[in-house]
CSV table of C-alpha atoms in Angstrom, one decimal:
chain,number,residue,atom,x,y,z
M,1,MET,CA,145.8,85.8,118.7
M,2,THR,CA,147.4,83.0,120.8
M,3,ASP,CA,146.9,83.1,124.5
M,4,ALA,CA,150.0,83.8,126.6
M,5,PRO,CA,151.5,80.6,128.0
M,6,HIS,CA,150.9,79.6,131.6
M,7,PHE,CA,153.6,78.0,133.8
M,8,ASN,CA,153.5,75.9,136.8
M,9,GLU,CA,155.7,76.0,139.9
M,10,PHE,CA,158.4,74.0,137.9
M,11,ASP,CA,158.4,76.6,135.1
M,12,GLN,CA,156.7,74.1,132.8
M,13,PRO,CA,154.2,75.3,130.3
M,14,VAL,CA,150.7,74.2,131.1
M,15,GLY,CA,147.1,74.9,129.9
M,16,PRO,CA,145.1,77.8,131.1
M,17,PRO,CA,143.5,77.2,134.6
M,18,LEU,CA,139.8,76.6,134.9
M,19,PRO,CA,139.1,77.3,138.6
M,20,ASP,CA,135.3,77.5,138.1
M,21,TRP,CA,134.9,74.4,135.9
M,22,THR,CA,132.4,71.8,137.1
M,23,PRO,CA,131.2,68.6,135.2
M,24,ARG,CA,128.2,69.2,132.9
M,25,SER,CA,124.9,67.4,132.7
M,26,GLN,CA,124.0,64.6,130.4
M,27,PRO,CA,122.0,65.8,127.4
M,28,PRO,CA,118.3,65.4,128.3
M,29,ARG,CA,115.8,63.2,126.4
M,30,THR,CA,113.6,66.1,125.5
M,31,PRO,CA,112.5,67.7,122.2
M,32,ILE,CA,114.2,70.8,120.8
M,33,ALA,CA,112.0,73.1,118.8
M,34,GLY,CA,113.1,75.2,115.8
M,35,ARG,CA,111.6,77.3,113.1
M,36,TYR,CA,111.7,74.6,110.4
M,37,CYS,CA,112.1,71.3,112.4
M,38,ARG,CA,111.8,69.8,115.8
M,39,LEU,CA,114.2,67.2,117.2
M,40,GLU,CA,112.8,64.4,119.2
M,41,PRO,CA,114.5,61.4,120.8
M,42,VAL,CA,113.9,58.5,118.5
M,43,ASP,CA,110.7,56.6,119.3
M,44,VAL,CA,110.4,53.5,117.2
M,45,GLU,CA,106.6,53.4,117.2
M,46,ARG,CA,106.3,57.1,116.3
M,47,HIS,CA,109.2,57.5,113.9
M,48,ALA,CA,110.2,54.2,112.3
M,49,LYS,CA,107.6,54.1,109.5
M,50,ASP,CA,108.2,57.7,108.5
M,51,LEU,CA,112.0,57.2,108.5
M,52,PHE,CA,111.9,54.0,106.5
M,53,GLU,CA,109.7,55.6,103.8
M,54,ALA,CA,111.9,58.7,103.7
M,55,TYR,CA,115.1,56.7,103.3
M,56,ALA,CA,113.5,54.5,100.7
M,57,LEU,CA,113.3,57.5,98.4
M,58,ALA,CA,117.1,56.9,97.8
M,59,ALA,CA,116.6,53.3,96.9
M,60,GLU,CA,120.1,52.6,95.5
M,61,GLY,CA,121.6,52.6,99.1
M,62,ARG,CA,124.5,54.9,98.5
M,63,ASP,CA,123.6,57.1,101.4
M,64,TRP,CA,124.6,54.2,103.8
M,65,THR,CA,128.1,53.6,102.4
M,66,TYR,CA,129.8,55.5,105.3
M,67,MET,CA,127.3,54.6,108.0
M,68,GLY,CA,127.7,51.7,110.4
M,69,GLY,CA,124.3,50.3,109.5
M,70,GLY,CA,122.1,50.0,106.4
M,71,PRO,CA,120.9,50.0,103.8
M,72,PHE,CA,117.6,48.4,104.8
M,73,PRO,CA,115.8,46.1,102.2
M,74,ASP,CA,112.5,46.1,104.0
M,75,PHE,CA,110.6,47.7,106.9
M,76,ASP,CA,111.3,44.9,109.3
M,77,SER,CA,115.1,45.3,109.0
M,78,TYR,CA,114.8,49.0,109.5
M,79,TYR,CA,112.4,48.6,112.5
M,80,ALA,CA,115.0,46.3,114.2
M,81,TYR,CA,117.7,49.0,113.6
M,82,ALA,CA,115.4,51.8,114.8
M,83,THR,CA,114.6,49.8,118.0
M,84,LYS,CA,118.3,49.8,118.8
M,85,LEU,CA,118.5,53.6,118.1
M,86,ALA,CA,115.6,54.3,120.5
M,87,ALA,CA,117.1,52.2,123.3
M,88,SER,CA,120.5,53.8,123.2
M,89,THR,CA,121.6,56.5,125.6
M,90,ASP,CA,125.0,57.1,124.0
M,91,PRO,CA,124.6,57.7,121.2
M,92,LEU,CA,121.5,59.6,122.0
M,93,HIS,CA,119.6,59.5,118.6
M,94,HIS,CA,117.2,62.2,117.6
M,95,ALA,CA,114.6,62.1,114.8
M,96,VAL,CA,114.3,65.3,112.7
M,97,ILE,CA,110.6,66.2,112.3
M,98,ASP,CA,109.8,68.4,109.3
M,99,LEU,CA,107.3,71.0,110.8
M,100,GLU,CA,105.6,71.4,107.4
M,101,THR,CA,104.6,67.8,107.1
M,102,GLY,CA,104.9,66.5,110.7
M,103,LYS,CA,107.0,63.6,109.4
M,104,ALA,CA,110.3,62.2,110.6
M,105,VAL,CA,112.8,62.7,107.7
M,106,GLY,CA,116.2,61.9,109.2
M,107,THR,CA,118.2,61.2,112.3
M,108,LEU,CA,121.3,62.5,114.1
M,109,SER,CA,122.8,61.9,117.5
M,110,LEU,CA,124.8,63.2,120.3
M,111,MET,CA,127.5,60.6,121.1
M,112,ARG,CA,130.7,60.0,123.0
M,113,ILE,CA,129.2,62.2,125.7
M,114,ASP,CA,131.8,63.3,128.2
M,115,PRO,CA,130.2,65.5,130.8
M,116,ALA,CA,133.3,65.6,133.0
M,117,ASN,CA,135.3,67.3,130.3
M,118,GLY,CA,132.4,69.0,128.6
M,119,VAL,CA,133.0,67.2,125.2
M,120,VAL,CA,130.4,65.8,122.9
M,121,GLU,CA,130.2,64.6,119.3
M,122,VAL,CA,127.5,64.9,116.7
M,123,GLY,CA,127.3,61.7,114.7
M,124,HIS,CA,125.2,59.0,113.0
M,125,VAL,CA,123.8,61.7,110.7
M,126,ALA,CA,121.4,60.0,108.4
M,127,TYR,CA,119.5,62.5,106.2
M,128,SER,CA,116.8,61.3,103.8
M,129,PRO,CA,116.3,63.0,100.4
M,130,LEU,CA,113.5,64.9,102.1
M,131,LEU,CA,116.0,66.6,104.5
M,132,LYS,CA,119.1,67.0,102.5
M,133,ARG,CA,119.9,70.6,101.3
M,134,THR,CA,116.9,72.0,103.2
M,135,ARG,CA,116.6,74.7,105.9
M,136,ALA,CA,115.4,72.0,108.3
M,137,GLY,CA,118.5,70.0,107.7
M,138,THR,CA,120.8,72.9,108.6
M,139,GLU,CA,118.6,73.9,111.5
M,140,ALA,CA,118.8,70.4,113.0
M,141,GLN,CA,122.6,70.7,113.2
M,142,TYR,CA,122.2,74.2,114.8
M,143,LEU,CA,119.7,73.0,117.4
M,144,LEU,CA,122.0,70.2,118.7
M,145,MET,CA,124.9,72.6,118.8
M,146,ARG,CA,122.8,75.1,120.7
M,147,ARG,CA,121.8,72.5,123.2
M,148,ALA,CA,125.4,71.5,123.8
M,149,PHE,CA,126.9,75.0,124.2
M,150,ASP,CA,124.1,77.2,125.4
M,151,GLU,CA,121.9,74.8,127.4
M,152,LEU,CA,124.5,72.4,128.8
M,153,GLY,CA,127.7,74.5,128.8
M,154,TYR,CA,129.9,72.1,127.0
M,155,ARG,CA,133.4,73.3,125.9
M,156,ARG,CA,134.0,71.2,122.8
M,157,TYR,CA,131.7,69.8,120.0
M,158,GLU,CA,133.1,67.3,117.6
M,159,TRP,CA,132.4,65.9,114.1
M,160,LYS,CA,134.2,62.8,112.9
M,161,CYS,CA,133.8,61.0,109.6
M,162,ASP,CA,135.5,58.5,107.2
M,163,ALA,CA,138.4,60.5,105.7
M,164,LEU,CA,137.2,59.4,102.3
M,165,ASN,CA,133.6,60.8,102.9
M,166,ALA,CA,134.0,64.0,100.9
M,167,PRO,CA,130.4,65.2,101.4
M,168,SER,CA,130.6,64.8,105.2
M,169,ARG,CA,133.9,66.7,105.2
M,170,ARG,CA,132.3,69.5,103.2
M,171,ALA,CA,129.4,69.6,105.6
M,172,ALA,CA,131.7,70.0,108.6
M,173,ALA,CA,133.4,72.9,106.9
M,174,ARG,CA,130.1,74.5,106.0
M,175,TYR,CA,128.9,74.3,109.6
M,176,GLY,CA,131.9,76.1,110.9
M,177,PHE,CA,134.0,73.2,112.3
M,178,THR,CA,137.8,73.3,112.2
M,179,PHE,CA,139.6,70.4,110.7
M,180,GLU,CA,142.1,68.9,113.1
M,181,GLY,CA,143.7,66.0,111.2
M,182,ILE,CA,143.4,62.3,110.3
M,183,PHE,CA,143.5,59.4,112.7
M,184,ARG,CA,144.9,56.6,110.5
M,185,GLN,CA,143.4,53.1,110.7
M,186,ALA,CA,141.1,54.3,113.5
M,187,ILE,CA,138.3,51.7,113.2
M,188,VAL,CA,137.1,48.7,111.2
M,189,TYR,CA,133.6,48.9,109.9
M,190,LYS,CA,131.6,46.9,107.3
M,191,GLY,CA,134.7,44.8,106.8
M,192,ARG,CA,137.0,47.6,105.9
M,193,SER,CA,139.5,49.9,107.5
M,194,ARG,CA,138.7,53.6,108.2
M,195,ASP,CA,140.9,56.6,108.5
M,196,THR,CA,138.9,59.1,110.5
M,197,ALA,CA,138.9,62.9,109.9
M,198,TRP,CA,138.4,65.0,113.0
M,199,PHE,CA,136.8,68.4,113.3
M,200,SER,CA,135.7,70.5,116.2
M,201,ILE,CA,134.0,73.7,117.4
M,202,ILE,CA,135.0,75.0,120.8
M,203,ASP,CA,133.0,77.3,123.1
M,204,SER,CA,135.0,80.4,122.3
M,205,GLU,CA,134.1,80.0,118.6
M,206,TRP,CA,130.4,79.3,119.2
M,207,PRO,CA,129.0,82.8,119.6
M,208,ALA,CA,130.2,83.8,116.1
M,209,ILE,CA,129.1,80.5,114.6
M,210,SER,CA,125.7,80.8,116.3
M,211,ARG,CA,125.2,84.2,114.8
M,212,GLY,CA,126.1,82.9,111.3
M,213,PHE,CA,123.5,80.1,111.7
M,214,GLU,CA,120.8,82.5,113.0
M,215,GLN,CA,121.4,84.8,110.0
M,216,TRP,CA,121.3,82.0,107.5
M,217,LEU,CA,118.1,80.5,109.0
M,218,SER,CA,116.3,83.8,109.0
M,219,PRO,CA,113.5,84.0,106.5
M,220,ASP,CA,115.0,87.2,105.3
M,221,ASN,CA,117.9,85.2,103.9
M,222,PHE,CA,115.8,83.5,101.3
M,223,ASP,CA,114.3,84.8,98.1
M,224,VAL,CA,110.8,84.1,96.8
M,225,GLU,CA,112.1,80.9,95.2
M,226,GLY,CA,113.6,79.7,98.5
M,227,LYS,CA,117.2,80.2,97.5
M,228,HIS,CA,119.5,81.5,100.2
M,229,ARG,CA,120.9,85.0,99.6
M,230,ALA,CA,124.1,84.5,101.6
M,231,SER,CA,125.8,81.2,102.2
M,232,LEU,CA,126.2,79.8,105.7
M,233,ALA,CA,130.0,79.6,105.4
M,234,ALA,CA,130.2,83.3,104.3
M,235,LEU,CA,127.9,84.4,107.2
M,236,ILE,CA,130.0,82.4,109.8
M,237,SER,CA,133.2,83.8,108.3
M,238,ALA,CA,131.8,87.4,108.5
M,239,ALA,CA,130.7,86.8,112.1
M,240,LYS,CA,134.1,85.6,113.1
M,241,SER,CA,135.9,88.6,111.6
């Protein structure tokens, strides 16, 4: 259902008023604990070796096609890259720690952080083969969303990717994001033009999406072989209905 329009004193339609809105806080550089993983701000001394070894399991380099950096031919080149990740405050990069092994197996970030408007983007998602298609990989996304919406009170959470990056677009849909359109010739990276696909979740949608994630992540949702009983997309859809 569409909200009834609001009008100003000139009888012009305007957005709904937010009389109690105040700017939000910057995301803290603190860990976030989950059932299957823990997110920690990237620390090059603690995480770089694990991450380089995890990424090296996909030696052909195709995982870096749509990323701003990589692939990395040796540890020194990745160490220099990870040093930049650790020093950055926006993007604020997090290492994903697999709680079963204690190893860092991927990274993702909060970026384009806009506390005044309560908007933040998840980006620089670099999952190694040890994290892809795992419960920890899905939970990592949920933990950052939960921080943005529940802990910090942000209003809008964005996902953007190369419009040609089909796996990223499928992931956004699976996680409950709404597709908003294509920004043509938005950026230049790696010597080529990029059209950018935009997706978002807003705060009014978050309670249902959160329930879907929690149901999917529950141990009861997995059989003895570790296969999920209900898909995340189906659980989110059911929670919204």
